[in-house]
Coordinates of C-alpha atoms in Angstrom, one line a residue:
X1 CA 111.1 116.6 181.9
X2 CA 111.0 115.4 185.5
X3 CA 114.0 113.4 186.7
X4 CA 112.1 110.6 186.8
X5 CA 111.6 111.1 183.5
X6 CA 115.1 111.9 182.7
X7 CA 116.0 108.7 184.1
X8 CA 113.8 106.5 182.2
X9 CA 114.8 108.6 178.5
X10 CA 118.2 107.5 179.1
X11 CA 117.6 104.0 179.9
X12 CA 115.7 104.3 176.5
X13 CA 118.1 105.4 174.9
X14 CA 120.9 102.9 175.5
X15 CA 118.8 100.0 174.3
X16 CA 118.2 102.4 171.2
X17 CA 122.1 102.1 170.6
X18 CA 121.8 98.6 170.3
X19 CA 119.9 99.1 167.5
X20 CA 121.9 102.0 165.9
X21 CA 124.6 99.3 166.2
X22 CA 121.5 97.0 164.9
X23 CA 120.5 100.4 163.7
X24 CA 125.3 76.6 134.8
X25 CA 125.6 77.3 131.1
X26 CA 124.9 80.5 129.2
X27 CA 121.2 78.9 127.9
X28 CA 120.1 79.2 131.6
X29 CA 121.7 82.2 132.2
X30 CA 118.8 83.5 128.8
X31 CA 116.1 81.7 130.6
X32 CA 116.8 83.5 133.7
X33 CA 117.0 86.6 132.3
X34 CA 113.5 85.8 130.1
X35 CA 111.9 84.8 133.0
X36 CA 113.1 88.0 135.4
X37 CA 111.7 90.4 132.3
X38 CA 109.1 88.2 132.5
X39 CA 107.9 89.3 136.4
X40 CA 108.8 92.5 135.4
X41 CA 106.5 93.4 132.8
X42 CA 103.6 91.4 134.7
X43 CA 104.3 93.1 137.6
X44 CA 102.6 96.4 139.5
X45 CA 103.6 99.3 140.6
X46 CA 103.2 100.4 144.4
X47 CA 104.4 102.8 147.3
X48 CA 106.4 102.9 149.8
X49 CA 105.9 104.8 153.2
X50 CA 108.3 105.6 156.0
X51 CA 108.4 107.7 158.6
X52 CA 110.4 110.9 159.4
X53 CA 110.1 111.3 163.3
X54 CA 111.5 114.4 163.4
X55 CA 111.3 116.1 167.1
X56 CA 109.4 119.2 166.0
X57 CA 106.8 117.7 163.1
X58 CA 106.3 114.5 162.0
X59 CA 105.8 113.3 159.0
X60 CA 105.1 110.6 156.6
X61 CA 107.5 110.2 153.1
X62 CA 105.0 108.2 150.6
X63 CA 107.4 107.0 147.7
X64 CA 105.6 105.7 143.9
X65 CA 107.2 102.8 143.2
X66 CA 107.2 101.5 139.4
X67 CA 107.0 97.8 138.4
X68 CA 110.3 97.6 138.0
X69 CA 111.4 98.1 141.4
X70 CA 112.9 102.0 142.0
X71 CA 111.3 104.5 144.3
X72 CA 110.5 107.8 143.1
X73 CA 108.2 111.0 143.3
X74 CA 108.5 111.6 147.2
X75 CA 105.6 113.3 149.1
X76 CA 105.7 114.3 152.7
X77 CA 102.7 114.4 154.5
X78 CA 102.1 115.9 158.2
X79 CA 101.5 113.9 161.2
X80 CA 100.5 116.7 163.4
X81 CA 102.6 115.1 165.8
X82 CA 106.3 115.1 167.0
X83 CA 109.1 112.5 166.6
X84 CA 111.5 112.2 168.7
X85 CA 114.8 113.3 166.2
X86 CA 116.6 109.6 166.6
X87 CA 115.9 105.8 165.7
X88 CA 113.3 104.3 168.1
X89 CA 115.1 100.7 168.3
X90 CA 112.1 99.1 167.4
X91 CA 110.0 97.6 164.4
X92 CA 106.7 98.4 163.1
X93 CA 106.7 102.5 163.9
X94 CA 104.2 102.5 160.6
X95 CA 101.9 99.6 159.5
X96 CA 99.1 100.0 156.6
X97 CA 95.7 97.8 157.6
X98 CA 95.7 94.4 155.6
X99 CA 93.3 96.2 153.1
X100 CA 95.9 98.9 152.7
X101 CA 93.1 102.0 153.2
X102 CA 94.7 103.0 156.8
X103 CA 98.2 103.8 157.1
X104 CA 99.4 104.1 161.4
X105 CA 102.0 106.0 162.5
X106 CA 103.4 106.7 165.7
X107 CA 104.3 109.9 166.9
X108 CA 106.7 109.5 170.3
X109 CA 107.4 112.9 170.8
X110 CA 103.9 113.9 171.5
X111 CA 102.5 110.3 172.8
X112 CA 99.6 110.2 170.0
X113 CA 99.0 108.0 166.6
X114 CA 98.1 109.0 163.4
X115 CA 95.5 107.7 161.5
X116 CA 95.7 107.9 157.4
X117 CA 93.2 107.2 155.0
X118 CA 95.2 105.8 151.7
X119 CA 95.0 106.4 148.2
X120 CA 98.0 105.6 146.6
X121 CA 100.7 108.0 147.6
X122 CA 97.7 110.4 148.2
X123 CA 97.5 110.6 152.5
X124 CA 95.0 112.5 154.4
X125 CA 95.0 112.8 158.0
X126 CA 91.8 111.2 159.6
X127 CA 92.6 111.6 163.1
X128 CA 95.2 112.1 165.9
X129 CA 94.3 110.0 169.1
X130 CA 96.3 109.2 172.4
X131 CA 98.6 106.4 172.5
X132 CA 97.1 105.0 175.8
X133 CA 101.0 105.3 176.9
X134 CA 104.0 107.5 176.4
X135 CA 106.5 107.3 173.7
X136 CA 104.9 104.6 171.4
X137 CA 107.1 102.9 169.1
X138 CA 105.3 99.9 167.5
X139 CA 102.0 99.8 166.1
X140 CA 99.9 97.0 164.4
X141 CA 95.8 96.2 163.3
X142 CA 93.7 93.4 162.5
X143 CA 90.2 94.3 160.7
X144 CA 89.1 97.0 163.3
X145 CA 91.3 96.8 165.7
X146 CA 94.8 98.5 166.5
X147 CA 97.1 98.0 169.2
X148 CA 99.7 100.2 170.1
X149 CA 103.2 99.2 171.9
X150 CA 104.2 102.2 174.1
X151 CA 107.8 102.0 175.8
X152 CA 107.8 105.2 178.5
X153 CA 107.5 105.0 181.8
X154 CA 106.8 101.4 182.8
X155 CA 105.8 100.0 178.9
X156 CA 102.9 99.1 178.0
X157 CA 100.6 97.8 175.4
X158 CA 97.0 99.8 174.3
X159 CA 94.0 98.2 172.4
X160 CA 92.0 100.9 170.2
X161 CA 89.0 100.0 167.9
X162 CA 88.9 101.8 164.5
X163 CA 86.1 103.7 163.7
X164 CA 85.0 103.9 159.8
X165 CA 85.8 107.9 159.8
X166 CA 89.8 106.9 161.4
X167 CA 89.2 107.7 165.0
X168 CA 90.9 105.5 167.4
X169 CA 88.5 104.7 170.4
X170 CA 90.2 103.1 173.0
X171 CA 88.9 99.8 174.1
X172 CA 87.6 99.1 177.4
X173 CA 90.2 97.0 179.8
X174 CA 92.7 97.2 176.7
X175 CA 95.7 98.5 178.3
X176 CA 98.4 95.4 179.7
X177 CA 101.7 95.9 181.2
X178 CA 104.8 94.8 179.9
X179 CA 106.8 92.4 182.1
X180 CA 108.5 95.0 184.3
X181 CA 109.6 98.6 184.1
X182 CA 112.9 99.3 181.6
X183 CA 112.3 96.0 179.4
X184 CA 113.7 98.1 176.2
X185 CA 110.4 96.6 174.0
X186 CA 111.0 96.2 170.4
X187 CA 108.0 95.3 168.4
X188 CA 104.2 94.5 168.7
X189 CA 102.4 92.8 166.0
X190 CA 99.2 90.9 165.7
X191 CA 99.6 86.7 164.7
X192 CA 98.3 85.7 161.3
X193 CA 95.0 84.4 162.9
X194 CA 94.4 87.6 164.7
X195 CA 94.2 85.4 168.2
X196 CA 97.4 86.4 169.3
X197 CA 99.8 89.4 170.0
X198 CA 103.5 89.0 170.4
X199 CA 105.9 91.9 171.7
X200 CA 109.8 91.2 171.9
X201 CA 111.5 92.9 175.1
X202 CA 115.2 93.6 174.5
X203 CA 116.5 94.0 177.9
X204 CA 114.9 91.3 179.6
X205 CA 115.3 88.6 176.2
X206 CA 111.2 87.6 176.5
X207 CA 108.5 87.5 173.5
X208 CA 105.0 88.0 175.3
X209 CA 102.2 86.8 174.3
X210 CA 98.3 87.9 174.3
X211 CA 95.5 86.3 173.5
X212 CA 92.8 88.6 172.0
X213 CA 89.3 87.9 171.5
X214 CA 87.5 89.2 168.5
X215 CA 85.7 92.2 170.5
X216 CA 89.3 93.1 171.7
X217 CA 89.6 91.6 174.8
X218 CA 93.1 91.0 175.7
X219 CA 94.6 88.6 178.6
X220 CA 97.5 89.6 180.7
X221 CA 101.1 88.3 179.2
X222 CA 102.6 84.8 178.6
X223 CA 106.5 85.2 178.5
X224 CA 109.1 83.0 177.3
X225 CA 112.5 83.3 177.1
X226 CA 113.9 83.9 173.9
X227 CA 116.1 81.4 172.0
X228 CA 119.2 84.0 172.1
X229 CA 119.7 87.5 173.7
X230 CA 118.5 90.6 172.7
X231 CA 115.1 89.7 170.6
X232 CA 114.2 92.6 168.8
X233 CA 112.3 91.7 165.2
X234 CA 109.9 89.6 163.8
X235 CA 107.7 88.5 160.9
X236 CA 105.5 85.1 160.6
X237 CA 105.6 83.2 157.7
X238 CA 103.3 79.8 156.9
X239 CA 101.2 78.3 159.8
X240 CA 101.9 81.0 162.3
X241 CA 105.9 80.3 161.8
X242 CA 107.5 83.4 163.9
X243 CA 110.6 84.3 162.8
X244 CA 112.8 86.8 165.4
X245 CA 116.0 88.4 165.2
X246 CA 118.4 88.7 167.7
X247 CA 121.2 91.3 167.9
X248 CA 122.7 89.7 171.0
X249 CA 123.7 93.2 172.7
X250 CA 125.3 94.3 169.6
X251 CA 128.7 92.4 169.5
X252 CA 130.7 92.0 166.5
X253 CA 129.5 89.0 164.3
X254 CA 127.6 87.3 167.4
X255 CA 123.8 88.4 165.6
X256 CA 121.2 85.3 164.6
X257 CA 117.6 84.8 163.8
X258 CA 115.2 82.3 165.4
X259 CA 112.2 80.6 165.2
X260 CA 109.2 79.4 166.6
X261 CA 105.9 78.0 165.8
X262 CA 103.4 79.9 167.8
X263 CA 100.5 77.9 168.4
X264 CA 98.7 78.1 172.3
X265 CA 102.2 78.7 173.7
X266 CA 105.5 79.8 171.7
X267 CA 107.4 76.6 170.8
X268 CA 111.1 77.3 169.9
X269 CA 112.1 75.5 166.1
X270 CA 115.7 76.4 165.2
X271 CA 116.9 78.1 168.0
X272 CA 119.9 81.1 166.9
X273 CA 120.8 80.8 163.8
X274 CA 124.5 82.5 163.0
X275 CA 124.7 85.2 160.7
X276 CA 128.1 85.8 161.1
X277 CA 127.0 89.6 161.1
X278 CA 127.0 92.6 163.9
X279 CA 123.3 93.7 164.9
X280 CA 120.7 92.0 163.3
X281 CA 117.4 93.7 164.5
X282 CA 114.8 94.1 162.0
X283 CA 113.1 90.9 160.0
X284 CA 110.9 91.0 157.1
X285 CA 109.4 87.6 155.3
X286 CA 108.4 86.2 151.9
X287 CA 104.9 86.2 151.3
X288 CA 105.3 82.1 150.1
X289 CA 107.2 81.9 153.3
X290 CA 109.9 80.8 152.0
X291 CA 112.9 83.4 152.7
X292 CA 113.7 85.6 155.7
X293 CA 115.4 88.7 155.7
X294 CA 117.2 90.9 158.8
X295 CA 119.4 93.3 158.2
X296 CA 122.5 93.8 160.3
X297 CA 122.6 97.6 161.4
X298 CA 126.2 97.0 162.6
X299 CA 127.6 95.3 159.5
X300 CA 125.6 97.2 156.8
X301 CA 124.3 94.2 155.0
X302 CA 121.6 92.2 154.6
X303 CA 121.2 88.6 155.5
X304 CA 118.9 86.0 153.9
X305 CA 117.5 82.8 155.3
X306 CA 115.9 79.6 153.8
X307 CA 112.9 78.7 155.7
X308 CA 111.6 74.9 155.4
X309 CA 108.5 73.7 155.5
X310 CA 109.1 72.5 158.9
X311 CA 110.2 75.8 159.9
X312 CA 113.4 75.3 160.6
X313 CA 116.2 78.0 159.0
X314 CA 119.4 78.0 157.0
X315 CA 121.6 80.7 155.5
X316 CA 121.4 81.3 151.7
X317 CA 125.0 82.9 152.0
X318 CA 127.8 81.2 154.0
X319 CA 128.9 84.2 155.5
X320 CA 125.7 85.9 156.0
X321 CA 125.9 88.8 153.5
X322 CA 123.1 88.5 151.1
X323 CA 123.2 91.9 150.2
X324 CA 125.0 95.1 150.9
X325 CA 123.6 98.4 152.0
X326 CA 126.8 100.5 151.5
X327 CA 129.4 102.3 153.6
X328 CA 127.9 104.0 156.6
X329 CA 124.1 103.4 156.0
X330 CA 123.3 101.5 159.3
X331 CA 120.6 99.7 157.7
X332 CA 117.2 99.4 160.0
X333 CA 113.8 98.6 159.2
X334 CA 112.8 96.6 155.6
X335 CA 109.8 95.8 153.8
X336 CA 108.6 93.8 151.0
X337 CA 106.0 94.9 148.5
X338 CA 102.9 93.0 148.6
X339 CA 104.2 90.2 145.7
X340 CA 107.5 89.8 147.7
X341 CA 108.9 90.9 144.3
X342 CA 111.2 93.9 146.0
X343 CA 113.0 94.6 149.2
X344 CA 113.2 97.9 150.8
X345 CA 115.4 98.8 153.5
X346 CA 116.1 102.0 155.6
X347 CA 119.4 103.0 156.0
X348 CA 119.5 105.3 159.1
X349 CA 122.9 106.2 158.8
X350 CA 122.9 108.0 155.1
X351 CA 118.9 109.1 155.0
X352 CA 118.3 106.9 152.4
X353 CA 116.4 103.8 151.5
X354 CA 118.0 100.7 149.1
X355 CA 116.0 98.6 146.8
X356 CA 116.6 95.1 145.6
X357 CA 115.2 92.9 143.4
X358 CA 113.7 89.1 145.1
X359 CA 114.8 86.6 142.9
X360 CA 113.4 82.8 142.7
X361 CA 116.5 81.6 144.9
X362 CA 115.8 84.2 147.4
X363 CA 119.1 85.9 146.5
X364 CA 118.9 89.9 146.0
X365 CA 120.2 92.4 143.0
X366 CA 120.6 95.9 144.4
X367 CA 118.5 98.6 142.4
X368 CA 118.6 102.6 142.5
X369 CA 118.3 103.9 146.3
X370 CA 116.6 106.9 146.6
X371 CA 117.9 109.6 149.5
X372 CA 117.2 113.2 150.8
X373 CA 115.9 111.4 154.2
X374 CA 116.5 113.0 157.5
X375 CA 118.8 110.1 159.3
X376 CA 115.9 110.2 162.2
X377 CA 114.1 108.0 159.6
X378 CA 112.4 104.8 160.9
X379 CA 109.7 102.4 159.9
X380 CA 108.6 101.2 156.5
X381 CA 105.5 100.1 154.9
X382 CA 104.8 98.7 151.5
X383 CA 102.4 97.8 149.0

């Protein structure tokens, strides 16, 4: 690497160690139970996908997951690319399409995404295409169009347009600069209504926003300020709802989670809302809206939120600890399957990934983790 270069890794990699830091009566107690074996039976079975980014070959981990909850059965699958061998300090380093048929990961090591046609936990590699940046860490797609949040050299974001045989073509004018060089970005994601993408910036404590047209024409950045520091994060729930975390540089039991209803500008809702926990950096949402999740790299738990109609957030546990990872795992990014029925999280620190069970009170019952991960592990994707 140049020193320039050398320079800028470092710089990367300090906001990455945030993130490593982030990194009543027994009748109703039968009806409870009826109703839990209930879901279970009705429910489906999915997969699970995460991402090894390991420096000399990539790969994707696609996990069956039964109806009941537990992972098992894992298959790795090639990127053709390289990872960079430690957590990326962001969110969203592997997204399926909302159809499920494409699976995106990001490849830092080699500044290229790879494209996956989806059959289950049966991958095939469709294509490999530039990043439009170096080192991308965040990736996201509405219908045919994917944009990619890169965070070398100055940052920036990339529009492609998805071809129907997995080739990423990049779209004219689609490239837009972060705020300034060294912002330590976090996460870019497309807004439920497709009009709109957000991407938090950890250094600077802004969430940008784009407009984007249907064709893929995207404006230059709106920023605001976030509500507390270090954004990092985020998942919409109802009504464009966006709910952010906010690790606040790491300290010891300083985290809290935000939100905002993003409309033509970003309007702040409840603004910090205490955890009590160290690290919170990665958010992941109900799909009835109803509960939000972040779990606290620092503390190795799992906090749970309450999310009214009118947006606005409360803790489901006083103290913030919904759930616990265990001992050491540094828990990062989560998922939901596609019915919200089970959790997923990654826990950086012990290669492995927890399960829980969503109950009707948004409360969570731990289930079998599976391991054998390399602790490089990041993003997670589930159906």
């Amino acid at each position: 690497m140049t020193s320039e270069e050398t320079r800028w890794f470092r710089v990367v990699m300090s906001a990455v160690a945030v993130a490593i830091l982030c990194q009543i009566g027994s009748g109703a107690a039968d009806a409870n139970e009826d109703r839990e074996n209930h879901d279970r039976e009705h429910s489906r079975g999915g997969a699970v996908y995460t991402l090894t980014n390991e420096a000399r070959a990539n790969a994707v981990v696609a996990f069956n997951r039964s109806a009941r909850g537990p992972l098992s059965d894992p298959r790795r699958f090639a990127t053709g690319g390289r990872g960079t061998g430690s957590g990326l300090g962001s969110q969203g380093a592997i997204a399926l399409s909302r159809n499920g048929s494409w699976l995106f990961a990001v490849n830092p090591g080699s500044n290229d995404i790879s494209v996956f046609s989806v059959r289950g936990t049966e991958l095939r590699l469709a294509h490999r295409s530039s990043s439009g940046g170096t080192m991308p860490i965040s990736v996201t797609s509405r219908r045919n169009l994917v944009f990619v949040l890169n965070a070398g050299g100055t940052g920036n974001i990339a529009g492609f347009t998805l071809t129907p045989s997995g080739a990423l073509q990049p779209l004219p004018d689609g490239v837009r600069s972060l705020s300034g060089p060294k912002t330590g970005p976090a996460q870019v994601s497309f807004s439920p209504n497709g009009e709109s993408l957000v991407v938090t910036e950890k250094n600077t404590g802004l969430l940008a926003l784009y407009s984007v047209d249907d064709d893929g024409a995207v404006s230059e950045a709106t920023q605001v300020p976030s509500n507390g520091e270090t954004p990092f994060g985020f998942s919409f729930a109802r009504h464009g709802l966006l709910i952010v975390s906010e690790a606040f540089g790491g300290r010891d039991g300083e985290s809290a989670v935000s939100s905002y209803r993003l409309e033509d500008e970003v309007q702040p809702i409840s603004g910090s809302v205490p955890d009590h926990q160290t690290a919170a950096c990665w958010i992941a949402v109900t799909r009835n809206g109803q509960y939000a999740y972040t779990s606290n790299t620092g503390s190795g738990s799992i906090s749970g939120y309450r999310v009214s109609s009118r947006g606005t957030l409360s803790l489901l546990n006083p103290d913030g600890r919904t759930a616990s990872t265990g001992d050491g795992s540094s828990p990062t990014d989560m998922a939901l399957s596609a019915d919200s029925s089970f959790l997923f999280a990654v826990g950086s620190g012990t290669g492995t990934i927890s399960a829980f069970r969503v109950r009707d009170d948004g409360s969570l019952t731990l289930l079998d983790p599976v391991g054998g991960l390399p602790t490089s592990v990041v993003g997670l994707a589930a159906r």
